[in-house]
CSV table of C-alpha atoms in Angstrom, one decimal:
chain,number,residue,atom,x,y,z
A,530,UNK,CA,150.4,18.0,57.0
A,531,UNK,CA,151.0,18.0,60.6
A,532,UNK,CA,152.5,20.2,63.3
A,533,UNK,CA,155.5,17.7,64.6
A,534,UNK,CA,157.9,19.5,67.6
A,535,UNK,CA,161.7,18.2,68.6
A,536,UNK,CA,163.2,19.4,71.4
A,537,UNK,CA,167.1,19.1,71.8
A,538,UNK,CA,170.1,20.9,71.1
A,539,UNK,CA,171.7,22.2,67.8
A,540,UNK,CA,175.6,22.4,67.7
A,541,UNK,CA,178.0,24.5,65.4
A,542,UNK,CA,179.9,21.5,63.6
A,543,UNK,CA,183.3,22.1,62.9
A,544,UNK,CA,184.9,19.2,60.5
A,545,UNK,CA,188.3,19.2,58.7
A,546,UNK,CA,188.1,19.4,54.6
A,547,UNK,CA,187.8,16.1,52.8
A,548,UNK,CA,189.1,13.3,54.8
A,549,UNK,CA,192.1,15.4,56.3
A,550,UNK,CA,193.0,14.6,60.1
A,551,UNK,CA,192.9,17.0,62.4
A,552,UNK,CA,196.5,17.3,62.9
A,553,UNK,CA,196.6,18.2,59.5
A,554,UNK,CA,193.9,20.4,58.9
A,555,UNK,CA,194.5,24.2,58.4
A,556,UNK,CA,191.2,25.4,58.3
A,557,UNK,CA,187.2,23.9,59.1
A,558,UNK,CA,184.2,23.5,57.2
A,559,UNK,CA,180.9,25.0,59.4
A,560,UNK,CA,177.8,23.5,59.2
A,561,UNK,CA,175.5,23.2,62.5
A,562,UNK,CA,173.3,20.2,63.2
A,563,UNK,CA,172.3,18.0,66.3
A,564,UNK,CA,169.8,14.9,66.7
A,565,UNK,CA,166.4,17.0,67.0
A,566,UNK,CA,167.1,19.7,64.8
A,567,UNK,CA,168.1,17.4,62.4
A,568,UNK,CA,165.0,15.0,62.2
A,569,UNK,CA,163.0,18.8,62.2
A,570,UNK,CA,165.0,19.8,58.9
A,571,UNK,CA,163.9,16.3,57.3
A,572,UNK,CA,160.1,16.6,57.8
A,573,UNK,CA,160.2,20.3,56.9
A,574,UNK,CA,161.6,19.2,53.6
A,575,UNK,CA,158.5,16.1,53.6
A,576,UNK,CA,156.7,19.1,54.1
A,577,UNK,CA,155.2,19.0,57.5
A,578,UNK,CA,155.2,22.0,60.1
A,579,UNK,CA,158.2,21.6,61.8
A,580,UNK,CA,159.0,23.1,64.8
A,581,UNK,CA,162.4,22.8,66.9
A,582,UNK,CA,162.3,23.5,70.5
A,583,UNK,CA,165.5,24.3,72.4
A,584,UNK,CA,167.7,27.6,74.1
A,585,UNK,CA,170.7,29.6,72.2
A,586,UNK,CA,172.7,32.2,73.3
A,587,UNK,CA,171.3,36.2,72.1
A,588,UNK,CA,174.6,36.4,70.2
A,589,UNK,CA,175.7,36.3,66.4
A,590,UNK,CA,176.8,32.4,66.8
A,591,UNK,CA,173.5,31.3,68.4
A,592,UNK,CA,171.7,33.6,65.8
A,593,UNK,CA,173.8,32.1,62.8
A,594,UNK,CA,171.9,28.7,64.3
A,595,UNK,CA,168.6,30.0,63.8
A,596,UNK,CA,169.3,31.3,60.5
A,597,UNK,CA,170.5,27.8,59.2
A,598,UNK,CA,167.0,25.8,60.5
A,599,UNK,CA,165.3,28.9,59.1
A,600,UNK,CA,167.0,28.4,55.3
A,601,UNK,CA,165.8,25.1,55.4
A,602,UNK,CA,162.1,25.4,56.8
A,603,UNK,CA,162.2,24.8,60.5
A,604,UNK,CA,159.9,27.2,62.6
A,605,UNK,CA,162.5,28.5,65.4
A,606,UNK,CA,159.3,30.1,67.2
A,607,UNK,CA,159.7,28.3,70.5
A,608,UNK,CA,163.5,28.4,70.4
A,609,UNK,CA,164.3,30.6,73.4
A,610,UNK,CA,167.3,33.1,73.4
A,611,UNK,CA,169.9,33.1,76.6
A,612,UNK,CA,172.9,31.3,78.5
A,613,UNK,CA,176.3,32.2,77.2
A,614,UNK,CA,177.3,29.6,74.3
A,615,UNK,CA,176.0,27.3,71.4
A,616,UNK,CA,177.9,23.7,71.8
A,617,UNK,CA,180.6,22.8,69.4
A,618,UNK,CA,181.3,19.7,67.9
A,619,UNK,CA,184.3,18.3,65.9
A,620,UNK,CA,184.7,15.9,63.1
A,621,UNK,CA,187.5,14.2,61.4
A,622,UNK,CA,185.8,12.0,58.4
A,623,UNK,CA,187.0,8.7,58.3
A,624,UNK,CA,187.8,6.5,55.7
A,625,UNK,CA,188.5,3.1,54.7
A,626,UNK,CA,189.7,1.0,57.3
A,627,UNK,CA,190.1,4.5,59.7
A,628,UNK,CA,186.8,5.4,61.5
A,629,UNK,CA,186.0,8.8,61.8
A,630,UNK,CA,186.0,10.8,65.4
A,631,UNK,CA,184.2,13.3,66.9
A,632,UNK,CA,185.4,16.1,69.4
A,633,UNK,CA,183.0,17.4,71.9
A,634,UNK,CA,183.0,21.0,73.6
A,635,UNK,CA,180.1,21.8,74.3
A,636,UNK,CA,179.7,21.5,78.3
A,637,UNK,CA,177.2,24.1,80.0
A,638,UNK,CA,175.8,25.3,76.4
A,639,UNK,CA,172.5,27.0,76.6
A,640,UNK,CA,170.1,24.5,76.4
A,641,UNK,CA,171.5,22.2,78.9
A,642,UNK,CA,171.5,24.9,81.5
A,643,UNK,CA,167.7,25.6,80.1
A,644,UNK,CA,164.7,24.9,82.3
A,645,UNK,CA,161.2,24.4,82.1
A,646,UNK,CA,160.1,28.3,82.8
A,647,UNK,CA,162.2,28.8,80.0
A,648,UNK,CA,159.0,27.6,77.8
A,649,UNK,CA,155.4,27.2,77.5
A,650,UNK,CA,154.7,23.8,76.9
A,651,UNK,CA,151.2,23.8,76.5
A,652,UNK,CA,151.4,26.3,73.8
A,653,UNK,CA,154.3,24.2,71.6
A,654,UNK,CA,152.1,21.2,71.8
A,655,UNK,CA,148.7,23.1,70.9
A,656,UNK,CA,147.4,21.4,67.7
A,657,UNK,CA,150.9,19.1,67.7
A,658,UNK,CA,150.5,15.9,66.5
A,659,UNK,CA,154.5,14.6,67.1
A,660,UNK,CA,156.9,15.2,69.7
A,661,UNK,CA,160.5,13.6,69.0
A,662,UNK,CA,163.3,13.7,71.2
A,663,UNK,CA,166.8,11.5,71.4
A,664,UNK,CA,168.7,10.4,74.4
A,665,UNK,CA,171.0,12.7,74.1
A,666,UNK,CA,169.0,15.6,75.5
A,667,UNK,CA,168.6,14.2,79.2
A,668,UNK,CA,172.2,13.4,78.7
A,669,UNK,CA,173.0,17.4,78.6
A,670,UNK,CA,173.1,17.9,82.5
A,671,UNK,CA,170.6,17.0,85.5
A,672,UNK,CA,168.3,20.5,84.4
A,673,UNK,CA,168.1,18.9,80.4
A,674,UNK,CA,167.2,15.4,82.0
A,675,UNK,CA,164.3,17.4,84.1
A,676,UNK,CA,163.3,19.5,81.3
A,677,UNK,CA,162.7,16.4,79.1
A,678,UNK,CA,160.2,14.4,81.4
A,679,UNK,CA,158.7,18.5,81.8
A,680,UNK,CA,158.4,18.3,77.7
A,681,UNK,CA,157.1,14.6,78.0
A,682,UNK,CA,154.6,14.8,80.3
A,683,UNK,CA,153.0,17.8,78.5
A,684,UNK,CA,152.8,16.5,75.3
A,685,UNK,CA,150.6,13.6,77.1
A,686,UNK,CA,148.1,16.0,78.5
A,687,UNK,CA,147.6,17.3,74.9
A,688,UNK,CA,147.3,13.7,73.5
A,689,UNK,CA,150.5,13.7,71.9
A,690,UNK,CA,152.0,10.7,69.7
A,691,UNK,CA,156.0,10.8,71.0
A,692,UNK,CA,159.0,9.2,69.6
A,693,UNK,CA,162.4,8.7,70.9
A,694,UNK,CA,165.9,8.2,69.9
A,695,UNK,CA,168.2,6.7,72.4
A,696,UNK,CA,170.9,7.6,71.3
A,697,UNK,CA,173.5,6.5,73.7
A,698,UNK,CA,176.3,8.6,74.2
A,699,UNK,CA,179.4,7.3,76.2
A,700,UNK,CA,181.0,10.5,76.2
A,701,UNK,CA,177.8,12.3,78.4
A,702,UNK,CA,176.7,10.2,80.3
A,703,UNK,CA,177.3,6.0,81.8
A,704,UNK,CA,175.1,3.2,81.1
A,705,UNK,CA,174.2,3.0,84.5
A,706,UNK,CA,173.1,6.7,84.4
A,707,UNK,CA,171.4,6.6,81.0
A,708,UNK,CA,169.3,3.5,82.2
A,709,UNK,CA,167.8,5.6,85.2
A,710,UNK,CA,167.0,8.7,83.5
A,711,UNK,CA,165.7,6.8,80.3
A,712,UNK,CA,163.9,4.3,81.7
A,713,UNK,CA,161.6,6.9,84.0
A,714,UNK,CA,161.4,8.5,80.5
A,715,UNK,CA,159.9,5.5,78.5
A,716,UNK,CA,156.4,5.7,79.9
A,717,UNK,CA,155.8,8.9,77.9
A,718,UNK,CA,156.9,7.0,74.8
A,719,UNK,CA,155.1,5.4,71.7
A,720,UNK,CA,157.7,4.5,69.6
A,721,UNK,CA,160.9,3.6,70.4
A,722,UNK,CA,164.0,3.8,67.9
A,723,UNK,CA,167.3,2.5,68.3
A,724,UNK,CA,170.3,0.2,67.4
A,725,UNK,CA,171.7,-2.4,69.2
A,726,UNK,CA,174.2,-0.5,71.1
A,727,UNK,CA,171.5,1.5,72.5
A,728,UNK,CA,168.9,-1.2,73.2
A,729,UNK,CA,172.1,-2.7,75.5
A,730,UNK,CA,173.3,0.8,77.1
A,731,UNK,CA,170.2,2.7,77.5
A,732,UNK,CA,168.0,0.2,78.5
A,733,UNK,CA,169.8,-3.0,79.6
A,734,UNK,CA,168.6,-5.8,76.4
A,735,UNK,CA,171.2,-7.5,74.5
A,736,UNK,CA,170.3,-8.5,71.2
A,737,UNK,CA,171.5,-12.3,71.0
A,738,UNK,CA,174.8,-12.5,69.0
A,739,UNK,CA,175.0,-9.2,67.6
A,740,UNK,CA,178.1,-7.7,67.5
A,741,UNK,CA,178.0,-3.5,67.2
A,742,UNK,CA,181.7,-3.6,66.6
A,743,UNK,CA,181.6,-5.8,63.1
A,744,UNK,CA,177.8,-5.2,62.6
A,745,UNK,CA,177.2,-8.8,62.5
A,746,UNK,CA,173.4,-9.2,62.2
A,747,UNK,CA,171.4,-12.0,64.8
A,748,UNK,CA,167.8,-11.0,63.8
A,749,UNK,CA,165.9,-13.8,66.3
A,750,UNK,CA,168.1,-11.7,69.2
A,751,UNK,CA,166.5,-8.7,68.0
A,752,UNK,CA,163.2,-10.4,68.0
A,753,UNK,CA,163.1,-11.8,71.9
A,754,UNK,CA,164.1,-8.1,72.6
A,755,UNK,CA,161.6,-6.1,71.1
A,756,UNK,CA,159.0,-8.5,72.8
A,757,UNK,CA,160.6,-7.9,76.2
A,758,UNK,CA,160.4,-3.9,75.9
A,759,UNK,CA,157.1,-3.8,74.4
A,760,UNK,CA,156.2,-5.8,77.3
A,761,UNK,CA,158.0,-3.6,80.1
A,762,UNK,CA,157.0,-0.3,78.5
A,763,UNK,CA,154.0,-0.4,76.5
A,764,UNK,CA,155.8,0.4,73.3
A,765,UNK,CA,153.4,0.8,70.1
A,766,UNK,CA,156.3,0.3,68.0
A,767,UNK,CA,159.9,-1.2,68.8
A,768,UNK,CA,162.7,-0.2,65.9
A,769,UNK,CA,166.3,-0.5,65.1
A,770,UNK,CA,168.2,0.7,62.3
A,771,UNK,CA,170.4,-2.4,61.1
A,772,UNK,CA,174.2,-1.0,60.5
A,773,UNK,CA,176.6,-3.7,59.0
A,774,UNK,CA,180.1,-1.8,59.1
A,775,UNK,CA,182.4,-3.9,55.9
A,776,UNK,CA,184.3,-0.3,56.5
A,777,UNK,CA,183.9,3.5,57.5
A,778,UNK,CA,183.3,4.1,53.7
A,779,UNK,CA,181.1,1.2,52.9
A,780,UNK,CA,178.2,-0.1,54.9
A,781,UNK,CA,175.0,-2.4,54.7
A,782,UNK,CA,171.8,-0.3,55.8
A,783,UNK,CA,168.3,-1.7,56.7
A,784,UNK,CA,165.7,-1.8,59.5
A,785,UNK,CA,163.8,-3.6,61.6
A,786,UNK,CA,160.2,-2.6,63.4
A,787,UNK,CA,157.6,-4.5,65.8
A,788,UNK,CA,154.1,-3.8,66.3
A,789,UNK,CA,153.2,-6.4,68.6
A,790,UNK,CA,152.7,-9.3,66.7
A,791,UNK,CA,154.5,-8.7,63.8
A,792,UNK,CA,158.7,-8.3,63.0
A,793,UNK,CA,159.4,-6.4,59.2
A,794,UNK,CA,163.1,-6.2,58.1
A,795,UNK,CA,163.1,-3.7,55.5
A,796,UNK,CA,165.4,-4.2,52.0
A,797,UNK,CA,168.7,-3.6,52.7
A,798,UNK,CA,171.1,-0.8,50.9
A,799,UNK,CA,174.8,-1.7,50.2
A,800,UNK,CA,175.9,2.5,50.7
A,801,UNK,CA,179.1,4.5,49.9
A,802,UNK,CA,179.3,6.9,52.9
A,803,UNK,CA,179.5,10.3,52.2
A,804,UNK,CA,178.9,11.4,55.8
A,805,UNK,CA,177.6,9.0,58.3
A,806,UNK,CA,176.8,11.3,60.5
A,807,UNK,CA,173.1,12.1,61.2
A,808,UNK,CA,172.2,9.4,59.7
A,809,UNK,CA,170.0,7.3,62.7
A,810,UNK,CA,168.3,11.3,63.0
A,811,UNK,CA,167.6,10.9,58.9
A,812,UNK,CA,165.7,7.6,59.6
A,813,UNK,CA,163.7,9.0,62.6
A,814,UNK,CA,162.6,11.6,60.8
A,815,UNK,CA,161.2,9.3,58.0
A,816,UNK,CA,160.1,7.1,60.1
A,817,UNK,CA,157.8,9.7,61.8
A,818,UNK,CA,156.8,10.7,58.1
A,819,UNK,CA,156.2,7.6,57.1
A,820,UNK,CA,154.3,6.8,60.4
A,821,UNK,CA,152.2,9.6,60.0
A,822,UNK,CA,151.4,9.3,55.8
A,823,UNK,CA,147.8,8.0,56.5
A,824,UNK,CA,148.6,5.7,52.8
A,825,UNK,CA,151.3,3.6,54.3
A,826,UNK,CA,151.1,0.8,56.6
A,827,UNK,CA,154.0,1.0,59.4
A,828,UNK,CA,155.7,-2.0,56.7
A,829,UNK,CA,156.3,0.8,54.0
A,830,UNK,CA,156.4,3.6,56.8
A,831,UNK,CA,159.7,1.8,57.7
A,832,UNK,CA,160.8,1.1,53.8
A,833,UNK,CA,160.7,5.0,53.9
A,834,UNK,CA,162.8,5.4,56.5
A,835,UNK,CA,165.2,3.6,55.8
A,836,UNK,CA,165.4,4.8,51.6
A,837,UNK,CA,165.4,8.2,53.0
A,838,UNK,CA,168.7,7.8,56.0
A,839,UNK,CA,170.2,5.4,52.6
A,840,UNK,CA,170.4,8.4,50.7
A,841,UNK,CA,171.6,10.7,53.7
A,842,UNK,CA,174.6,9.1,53.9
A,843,UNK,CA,175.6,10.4,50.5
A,844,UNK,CA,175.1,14.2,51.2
A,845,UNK,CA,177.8,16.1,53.4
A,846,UNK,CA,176.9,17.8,56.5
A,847,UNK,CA,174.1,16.3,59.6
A,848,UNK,CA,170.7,17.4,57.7
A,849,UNK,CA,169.1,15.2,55.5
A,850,UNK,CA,168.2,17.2,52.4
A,851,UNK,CA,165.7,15.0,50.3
A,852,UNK,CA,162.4,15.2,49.1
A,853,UNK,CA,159.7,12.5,49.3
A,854,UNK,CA,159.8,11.8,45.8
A,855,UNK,CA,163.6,11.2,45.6
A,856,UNK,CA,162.9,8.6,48.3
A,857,UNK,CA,160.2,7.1,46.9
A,858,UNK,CA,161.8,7.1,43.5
A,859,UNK,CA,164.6,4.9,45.4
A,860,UNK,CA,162.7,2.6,47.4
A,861,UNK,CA,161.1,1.8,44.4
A,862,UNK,CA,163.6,0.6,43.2
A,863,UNK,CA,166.1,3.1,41.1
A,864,UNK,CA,169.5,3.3,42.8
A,865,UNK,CA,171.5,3.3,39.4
A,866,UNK,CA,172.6,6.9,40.5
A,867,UNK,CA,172.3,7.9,36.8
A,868,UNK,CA,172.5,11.7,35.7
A,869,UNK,CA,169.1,13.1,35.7
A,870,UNK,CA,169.0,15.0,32.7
């Protein structure tokens, strides 16, 4: 199995019981997660060496962090200790007709006041085969956007395969910004994941009639698209995650990769949401399994991925805690959700 590294920031996630609202909500479940961490936790479980890469503070809240990538496999070797907090996110589940919302406090957390002398980069990517990182990082602060292309450009001089998220986040940064700082960042990149709200923010293509809103599908858009950025950036594959949203608690799931000369849509999942969130990190991470399973083509490398984030919809909390046979047991083709006895 292979070393993989992700580098980005883990958050303590505070989100009201059941589908409460926050106004009503008396108390908070805790769970921590965040983008990188959370595709680490999913190829730990596929049973590669997963390491995480990031800064926490040297107190019991940044420790508690640790602990929890720890419990479910993640090496936290390279995670270095300092700055003064861990970042906090809050979430009120939605339901129905009622989307859910997310809180964010988590300005000047450790790692996005982290730098480069914080870490040996050269050492992380000894022997690495996979570095993964989301838009979201260089989003952090102008010393996480400088850290990343530090990250990038060393995992290139040990002959790195790299992955990105985009990720687009309204609430850190503006499209103008994230298309400056993501665009330098694409030359590092080899495969490039994202949905069509991304593709538009991050780095400027619309997919045709696609509307992110109703998740009303226009595959040829997607198509003239992924040709134009493999084109600009040299891409080796171009993905999106295919979200139709009938409702927060009910949405059509499937996928859709280039390699060049050829466009796969995957099979699609009709899924009852659990907990959507983590969901794009759940296909990343088995994506990059499937990507790097030296039996599948990138065709069932993407079926994978997108069985695997399926499934990660129905369990509570931002990791995706699977194993490779209950994905494959799905994608081929049991989703009666019987008791197994």
């Amino acid at each position: 199995m292979a070393k993989v590294v992700t580098m980005g920031e883990i958050m303590l996630r505070l989100s009201t019981p059941g589908y409460e609202r926050f106004t009503q909500a008396k108390s908070f479940d805790v769970v921590y997660g965040g983008g990188e961490a959370n595709v680490a936790v999913s190829l730990a479980n596929y049973g590669h060496d997963a390491y995480f890469v990031s800064k926490l503070p040297e107190n019991p809240i940044g420790q508690s962090a640790v602990n929890h990538l720890r419990r479910f496999g993640v090496n936290t070797d390279y995670i270095a200790r300092g700055g003064e907090r861990v970042g906090i996110y809050y979430l009120e589940t939605g339901a129905s007709m009622r989307p859910s919302k997310v809180v964010y406090d988590r300005a000047n957390s450790a790692i996005a006041e982290a730098t480069a002398k914080d870490f040996d980069f050269d050492v992380i990517f000894k022997d690495a085969e996979w570095f993964h990182f989301s838009g979201i990082t260089p989003a952090l602060s102008e010393e996480a956007a400088v850290l990343t292309e530090e990250a990038l450009k060393a995992a290139k001089r040990n002959n790195v395969t790299v992955s990105v998220d985009l990720n687009y986040r309204k609430k850190l940064w503006t499209p103008e910004r994230a298309k400056e700082v993501m665009s330098n960042l694409m030359q590092y990149v080899d495969v490039c994941i994202g949905n069509e709200e991304d593709a538009e923010k991050v780095l400027g293509f619309k997919p045709g009639e696609t509307d992110v809103t109703t998740g009303e599908l226009e595959l040829e858009g997607y198509k003239d698209i992924f040709k134009q950025m493999k084109d600009q950036f040299g891409f080796k594959y171009v993905v999106t995650t295919l979200r139709e949203s009938y409702s927060a608690s009910d949405n059509g799931w499937s996928a859709l990769i280039y390699d060049g000369e050829e466009f796969y849509h995957s099979k699609k999942y009709n899924v009852r949401i659990v907990d959507r969130v983590g969901g794009g990190d759940s296909f990343a991470g088995g994506l990059i399994y499937g990507l790097l399973a030296p039996e599948k083509d990138f065709k069932q490398a993407l079926e994978f991925a997108v069985g695997a984030s399926a499934l990660k919809h129905t369990i509570f909390g931002d990791f995706n805690l699977v194993s490779v046979d209950e994905v494959e047991t799905l994608i081929q083709g049991d989703a009666s959700g019987r008791v197994q006895r």
